[in-house]
Structure formats: C-alpha cells, structure tokens
C-alpha cells in the first residue's frame, strides 16, 4: 500500500515537472474551491515537482526494501527497514511539534504563504493584527467566497492561535499515538520476520 501511494505521489511530481499548467487546469476544473485558490499555477513549480518526486522515491525504496527483505528473508534489509521506519517516526513527530509550536507562538502569518491560507480555511480563523487595518486583509481570513472583496467586516471570528490550541488539545494525543503505533507496528513486524528467518536458518 505504501509503495503504491509513493508511486502515485511520484507520478504527481512528474506531472508537475512536465506540465504544471495541465495539472493546474485539472485542479481548477475538478478541485474544490479551497484547492483551486491554494494550488494555483504559481505554486506548482518545477522545484515543487522535483521535491515531491524525490521524497516519494525515498519512501518507495524504503517500502521496497521491506517487501524484498520480507519475501527473501534478508535479515540485513529487515533490520534496516525497521531502523528507518523508527527514524522516520521521530522525524515526523519532530516536524509536527515544530510547526504546531511555531503557530502557537507566532500565529498564522502571511510569510507562511499557502500554508497560512490552508490553515485559515481549515480552522475558519484569522489572526487580526495592526497591519490589517492598513491594507486589505488576506482573502483566507474571509473564506473562498470573499477572495476579491475580503474586508474586516467579513473576517472569521475565531482567532487562529486559539483555534489551533483547541484543535491540538483535542487531537494532539491521537495524532502522536497514531504516528507511533503505525511505525512501531511496521518496525515490529519487520523485526519479528527477521527473528523468525534467523531461527529457521539456525535449525
């Protein structure tokens, strides 16, 4: 399953590299209002396509390593697969903690780019500050229905810092638990397979 998902993501990355205009057109035709406004042609750059492709290839080779090691009972590959899965778990938890802590400390800022728009739309929130009184506020503070005419009268009422804090209070333990359980299950099954193959080789 992970290998198939990695290949699908790799195909999307290649699509961005080869013809970002075509993908942008498909999103505009078939995507939701939020996707249309976030994934514009300016965002679908060659650099993004290369990054997505390389990342998907990395996960594909890890999945292939586990599959090959399981089929041929390679103790080295199974051990490497388990170790990499645990390292990825630590990296995912660290990245999630970094981004959420950064948002809780600073709030959602315009310098965050499309991520800021996505968070405002998902949480239906807006961090109001003094700079918004001097210029037009970000369209995501009002939602996709006010892309061209977002004003302070149409702001989302909830503050993003508070909304993010409430969201984390509700789901943080579940998210960390899911990440840990998934990766530990994968690594444990690999180590058990390695142990069983080692016992058979000694008998």
PDB file of N, CA and C in Angstrom, residues 96-147:
ATOM      1  N   UNK A  96       6.051  17.770  13.250  1.00  0.00           N
ATOM      2  CA  UNK A  96       4.714  18.152  13.718  1.00  0.00           C
ATOM      3  C   UNK A  96       4.810  19.059  14.935  1.00  0.00           C
ATOM      4  N   UNK A  97       5.710  18.735  15.859  1.00  0.00           N
ATOM      5  CA  UNK A  97       5.885  19.561  17.055  1.00  0.00           C
ATOM      6  C   UNK A  97       6.416  20.942  16.675  1.00  0.00           C
ATOM      7  N   UNK A  98       7.353  20.993  15.724  1.00  0.00           N
ATOM      8  CA  UNK A  98       7.946  22.277  15.326  1.00  0.00           C
ATOM      9  C   UNK A  98       6.898  23.201  14.712  1.00  0.00           C
ATOM     10  N   UNK A  99       6.130  22.678  13.758  1.00  0.00           N
ATOM     11  CA  UNK A  99       5.151  23.523  13.075  1.00  0.00           C
ATOM     12  C   UNK A  99       4.035  23.963  14.007  1.00  0.00           C
ATOM     13  N   UNK A 100       3.538  23.060  14.828  1.00  0.00           N
ATOM     14  CA  UNK A 100       2.458  23.436  15.732  1.00  0.00           C
ATOM     15  C   UNK A 100       2.942  24.427  16.797  1.00  0.00           C
ATOM     16  N   UNK A 101       4.156  24.225  17.312  1.00  0.00           N
ATOM     17  CA  UNK A 101       4.701  25.159  18.301  1.00  0.00           C
ATOM     18  C   UNK A 101       4.921  26.530  17.686  1.00  0.00           C
ATOM     19  N   UNK A 102       5.380  26.546  16.428  1.00  0.00           N
ATOM     20  CA  UNK A 102       5.612  27.814  15.741  1.00  0.00           C
ATOM     21  C   UNK A 102       4.310  28.585  15.554  1.00  0.00           C
ATOM     22  N   UNK A 103       3.243  27.876  15.200  1.00  0.00           N
ATOM     23  CA  UNK A 103       1.947  28.529  15.012  1.00  0.00           C
ATOM     24  C   UNK A 103       1.385  29.025  16.340  1.00  0.00           C
ATOM     25  N   UNK A 104       1.540  28.211  17.389  1.00  0.00           N
ATOM     26  CA  UNK A 104       1.044  28.629  18.697  1.00  0.00           C
ATOM     27  C   UNK A 104       1.802  29.843  19.229  1.00  0.00           C
ATOM     28  N   UNK A 105       3.074  29.972  18.841  1.00  0.00           N
ATOM     29  CA  UNK A 105       3.883  31.093  19.327  1.00  0.00           C
ATOM     30  C   UNK A 105       3.619  32.372  18.538  1.00  0.00           C
ATOM     31  N   UNK A 106       3.606  32.248  17.203  1.00  0.00           N
ATOM     32  CA  UNK A 106       3.503  33.438  16.352  1.00  0.00           C
ATOM     33  C   UNK A 106       2.118  33.643  15.764  1.00  0.00           C
ATOM     34  N   UNK A 107       1.327  32.579  15.709  1.00  0.00           N
ATOM     35  CA  UNK A 107       0.069  32.662  14.983  1.00  0.00           C
ATOM     36  C   UNK A 107       0.298  32.392  13.508  1.00  0.00           C
ATOM     37  N   UNK A 108      -0.738  32.520  12.714  1.00  0.00           N
ATOM     38  CA  UNK A 108      -0.644  32.317  11.270  1.00  0.00           C
ATOM     39  C   UNK A 108      -0.262  33.644  10.623  1.00  0.00           C
ATOM     40  N   UNK A 109       0.889  33.667   9.944  1.00  0.00           N
ATOM     41  CA  UNK A 109       1.395  34.893   9.350  1.00  0.00           C
ATOM     42  C   UNK A 109       1.384  34.797   7.829  1.00  0.00           C
ATOM     43  N   UNK A 110       1.392  35.943   7.178  1.00  0.00           N
ATOM     44  CA  UNK A 110       1.392  35.984   5.720  1.00  0.00           C
ATOM     45  C   UNK A 110       2.663  35.394   5.144  1.00  0.00           C
ATOM     46  N   UNK A 111       3.760  35.466   5.892  1.00  0.00           N
ATOM     47  CA  UNK A 111       5.026  34.912   5.408  1.00  0.00           C
ATOM     48  C   UNK A 111       4.985  33.393   5.285  1.00  0.00           C
ATOM     49  N   UNK A 112       3.989  32.753   5.887  1.00  0.00           N
ATOM     50  CA  UNK A 112       3.846  31.298   5.772  1.00  0.00           C
ATOM     51  C   UNK A 112       3.299  30.874   4.413  1.00  0.00           C
ATOM     52  N   UNK A 113       2.898  31.845   3.592  1.00  0.00           N
ATOM     53  CA  UNK A 113       2.460  31.549   2.231  1.00  0.00           C
ATOM     54  C   UNK A 113       1.169  30.767   2.162  1.00  0.00           C
ATOM     55  N   UNK A 114       1.165  29.772   1.291  1.00  0.00           N
ATOM     56  CA  UNK A 114      -0.044  28.989   1.064  1.00  0.00           C
ATOM     57  C   UNK A 114      -0.448  28.168   2.290  1.00  0.00           C
ATOM     58  N   UNK A 115       0.538  27.826   3.117  1.00  0.00           N
ATOM     59  CA  UNK A 115       0.218  27.096   4.345  1.00  0.00           C
ATOM     60  C   UNK A 115      -0.685  27.931   5.243  1.00  0.00           C
ATOM     61  N   UNK A 116      -0.417  29.246   5.296  1.00  0.00           N
ATOM     62  CA  UNK A 116      -1.253  30.135   6.104  1.00  0.00           C
ATOM     63  C   UNK A 116      -2.682  30.152   5.588  1.00  0.00           C
ATOM     64  N   UNK A 117      -2.848  30.232   4.267  1.00  0.00           N
ATOM     65  CA  UNK A 117      -4.192  30.209   3.686  1.00  0.00           C
ATOM     66  C   UNK A 117      -4.903  28.892   4.003  1.00  0.00           C
ATOM     67  N   UNK A 118      -4.173  27.782   3.882  1.00  0.00           N
ATOM     68  CA  UNK A 118      -4.776  26.467   4.134  1.00  0.00           C
ATOM     69  C   UNK A 118      -5.225  26.339   5.589  1.00  0.00           C
ATOM     70  N   UNK A 119      -4.402  26.825   6.512  1.00  0.00           N
ATOM     71  CA  UNK A 119      -4.764  26.734   7.932  1.00  0.00           C
ATOM     72  C   UNK A 119      -5.968  27.612   8.255  1.00  0.00           C
ATOM     73  N   UNK A 120      -5.990  28.820   7.686  1.00  0.00           N
ATOM     74  CA  UNK A 120      -7.140  29.697   7.944  1.00  0.00           C
ATOM     75  C   UNK A 120      -8.434  29.078   7.425  1.00  0.00           C
ATOM     76  N   UNK A 121      -8.367  28.489   6.238  1.00  0.00           N
ATOM     77  CA  UNK A 121      -9.564  27.874   5.672  1.00  0.00           C
ATOM     78  C   UNK A 121      -9.989  26.644   6.467  1.00  0.00           C
ATOM     79  N   UNK A 122      -9.000  25.828   6.883  1.00  0.00           N
ATOM     80  CA  UNK A 122      -9.329  24.601   7.607  1.00  0.00           C
ATOM     81  C   UNK A 122      -9.910  24.893   8.980  1.00  0.00           C
ATOM     82  N   UNK A 123      -9.334  25.871   9.678  1.00  0.00           N
ATOM     83  CA  UNK A 123      -9.783  26.199  11.029  1.00  0.00           C
ATOM     84  C   UNK A 123     -10.828  27.307  11.059  1.00  0.00           C
ATOM     85  N   UNK A 124     -11.073  27.938   9.902  1.00  0.00           N
ATOM     86  CA  UNK A 124     -12.016  29.057   9.793  1.00  0.00           C
ATOM     87  C   UNK A 124     -11.685  30.116  10.845  1.00  0.00           C
ATOM     88  N   UNK A 125     -10.428  30.603  10.753  1.00  0.00           N
ATOM     89  CA  UNK A 125      -9.929  31.536  11.746  1.00  0.00           C
ATOM     90  C   UNK A 125      -9.119  32.635  11.071  1.00  0.00           C
ATOM     91  N   UNK A 126      -8.759  33.665  11.855  1.00  0.00           N
ATOM     92  CA  UNK A 126      -7.921  34.745  11.343  1.00  0.00           C
ATOM     93  C   UNK A 126      -7.255  35.447  12.517  1.00  0.00           C
ATOM     94  N   UNK A 127      -5.929  35.589  12.440  1.00  0.00           N
ATOM     95  CA  UNK A 127      -5.201  36.348  13.457  1.00  0.00           C
ATOM     96  C   UNK A 127      -5.221  37.815  13.072  1.00  0.00           C
ATOM     97  N   UNK A 128      -6.011  38.593  13.741  1.00  0.00           N
ATOM     98  CA  UNK A 128      -6.110  40.019  13.428  1.00  0.00           C
ATOM     99  C   UNK A 128      -4.965  40.776  14.093  1.00  0.00           C
ATOM    100  N   UNK A 129      -4.324  41.643  13.313  1.00  0.00           N
ATOM    101  CA  UNK A 129      -3.240  42.453  13.856  1.00  0.00           C
ATOM    102  C   UNK A 129      -3.312  43.854  13.281  1.00  0.00           C
ATOM    103  N   UNK A 130      -2.399  44.684  13.705  1.00  0.00           N
ATOM    104  CA  UNK A 130      -2.449  46.095  13.326  1.00  0.00           C
ATOM    105  C   UNK A 130      -2.217  46.324  11.840  1.00  0.00           C
ATOM    106  N   UNK A 131      -1.433  45.442  11.184  1.00  0.00           N
ATOM    107  CA  UNK A 131      -1.130  45.657   9.773  1.00  0.00           C
ATOM    108  C   UNK A 131      -2.355  45.489   8.894  1.00  0.00           C
ATOM    109  N   UNK A 132      -3.344  44.744   9.359  1.00  0.00           N
ATOM    110  CA  UNK A 132      -4.526  44.513   8.540  1.00  0.00           C
ATOM    111  C   UNK A 132      -5.408  45.745   8.435  1.00  0.00           C
ATOM    112  N   UNK A 133      -5.219  46.694   9.311  1.00  0.00           N
ATOM    113  CA  UNK A 133      -6.009  47.919   9.208  1.00  0.00           C
ATOM    114  C   UNK A 133      -5.427  48.868   8.165  1.00  0.00           C
ATOM    115  N   UNK A 134      -4.189  48.603   7.741  1.00  0.00           N
ATOM    116  CA  UNK A 134      -3.524  49.486   6.800  1.00  0.00           C
ATOM    117  C   UNK A 134      -3.648  49.007   5.361  1.00  0.00           C
ATOM    118  N   UNK A 135      -4.026  47.782   5.162  1.00  0.00           N
ATOM    119  CA  UNK A 135      -4.144  47.241   3.815  1.00  0.00           C
ATOM    120  C   UNK A 135      -5.225  46.169   3.803  1.00  0.00           C
ATOM    121  N   UNK A 136      -5.515  45.674   2.623  1.00  0.00           N
ATOM    122  CA  UNK A 136      -6.533  44.631   2.511  1.00  0.00           C
ATOM    123  C   UNK A 136      -6.071  43.366   3.227  1.00  0.00           C
ATOM    124  N   UNK A 137      -6.923  42.750   4.002  1.00  0.00           N
ATOM    125  CA  UNK A 137      -6.532  41.530   4.718  1.00  0.00           C
ATOM    126  C   UNK A 137      -6.400  40.355   3.756  1.00  0.00           C
ATOM    127  N   UNK A 138      -5.722  39.286   4.166  1.00  0.00           N
ATOM    128  CA  UNK A 138      -5.622  38.082   3.328  1.00  0.00           C
ATOM    129  C   UNK A 138      -7.005  37.517   3.031  1.00  0.00           C
ATOM    130  N   UNK A 139      -7.213  37.059   1.814  1.00  0.00           N
ATOM    131  CA  UNK A 139      -8.534  36.566   1.426  1.00  0.00           C
ATOM    132  C   UNK A 139      -8.960  35.370   2.269  1.00  0.00           C
ATOM    133  N   UNK A 140      -7.970  34.586   2.734  1.00  0.00           N
ATOM    134  CA  UNK A 140      -8.312  33.391   3.509  1.00  0.00           C
ATOM    135  C   UNK A 140      -8.883  33.734   4.874  1.00  0.00           C
ATOM    136  N   UNK A 141      -8.752  34.993   5.313  1.00  0.00           N
ATOM    137  CA  UNK A 141      -9.371  35.406   6.571  1.00  0.00           C
ATOM    138  C   UNK A 141     -10.890  35.476   6.448  1.00  0.00           C
ATOM    139  N   UNK A 142     -11.372  35.508   5.208  1.00  0.00           N
ATOM    140  CA  UNK A 142     -12.815  35.602   4.983  1.00  0.00           C
ATOM    141  C   UNK A 142     -13.390  34.353   4.320  1.00  0.00           C
ATOM    142  N   UNK A 143     -12.526  33.492   3.755  1.00  0.00           N
ATOM    143  CA  UNK A 143     -13.012  32.297   3.078  1.00  0.00           C
ATOM    144  C   UNK A 143     -13.006  32.452   1.575  1.00  0.00           C
ATOM    145  N   UNK A 144     -13.279  31.367   0.887  1.00  0.00           N
ATOM    146  CA  UNK A 144     -13.218  31.357  -0.575  1.00  0.00           C
ATOM    147  C   UNK A 144     -14.323  32.179  -1.229  1.00  0.00           C
ATOM    148  N   UNK A 145     -15.356  32.506  -0.491  1.00  0.00           N
ATOM    149  CA  UNK A 145     -16.440  33.319  -1.071  1.00  0.00           C
ATOM    150  C   UNK A 145     -16.088  34.799  -1.154  1.00  0.00           C
ATOM    151  N   UNK A 146     -14.968  35.190  -0.505  1.00  0.00           N
ATOM    152  CA  UNK A 146     -14.582  36.603  -0.481  1.00  0.00           C
ATOM    153  C   UNK A 146     -13.141  36.782  -0.948  1.00  0.00           C
ATOM    154  N   UNK A 147     -12.768  36.069  -2.010  1.00  0.00           N
ATOM    155  CA  UNK A 147     -11.385  36.125  -2.475  1.00  0.00           C
ATOM    156  C   UNK A 147     -11.007  37.529  -2.929  1.00  0.00           C
TER     157      UNK A 147
END
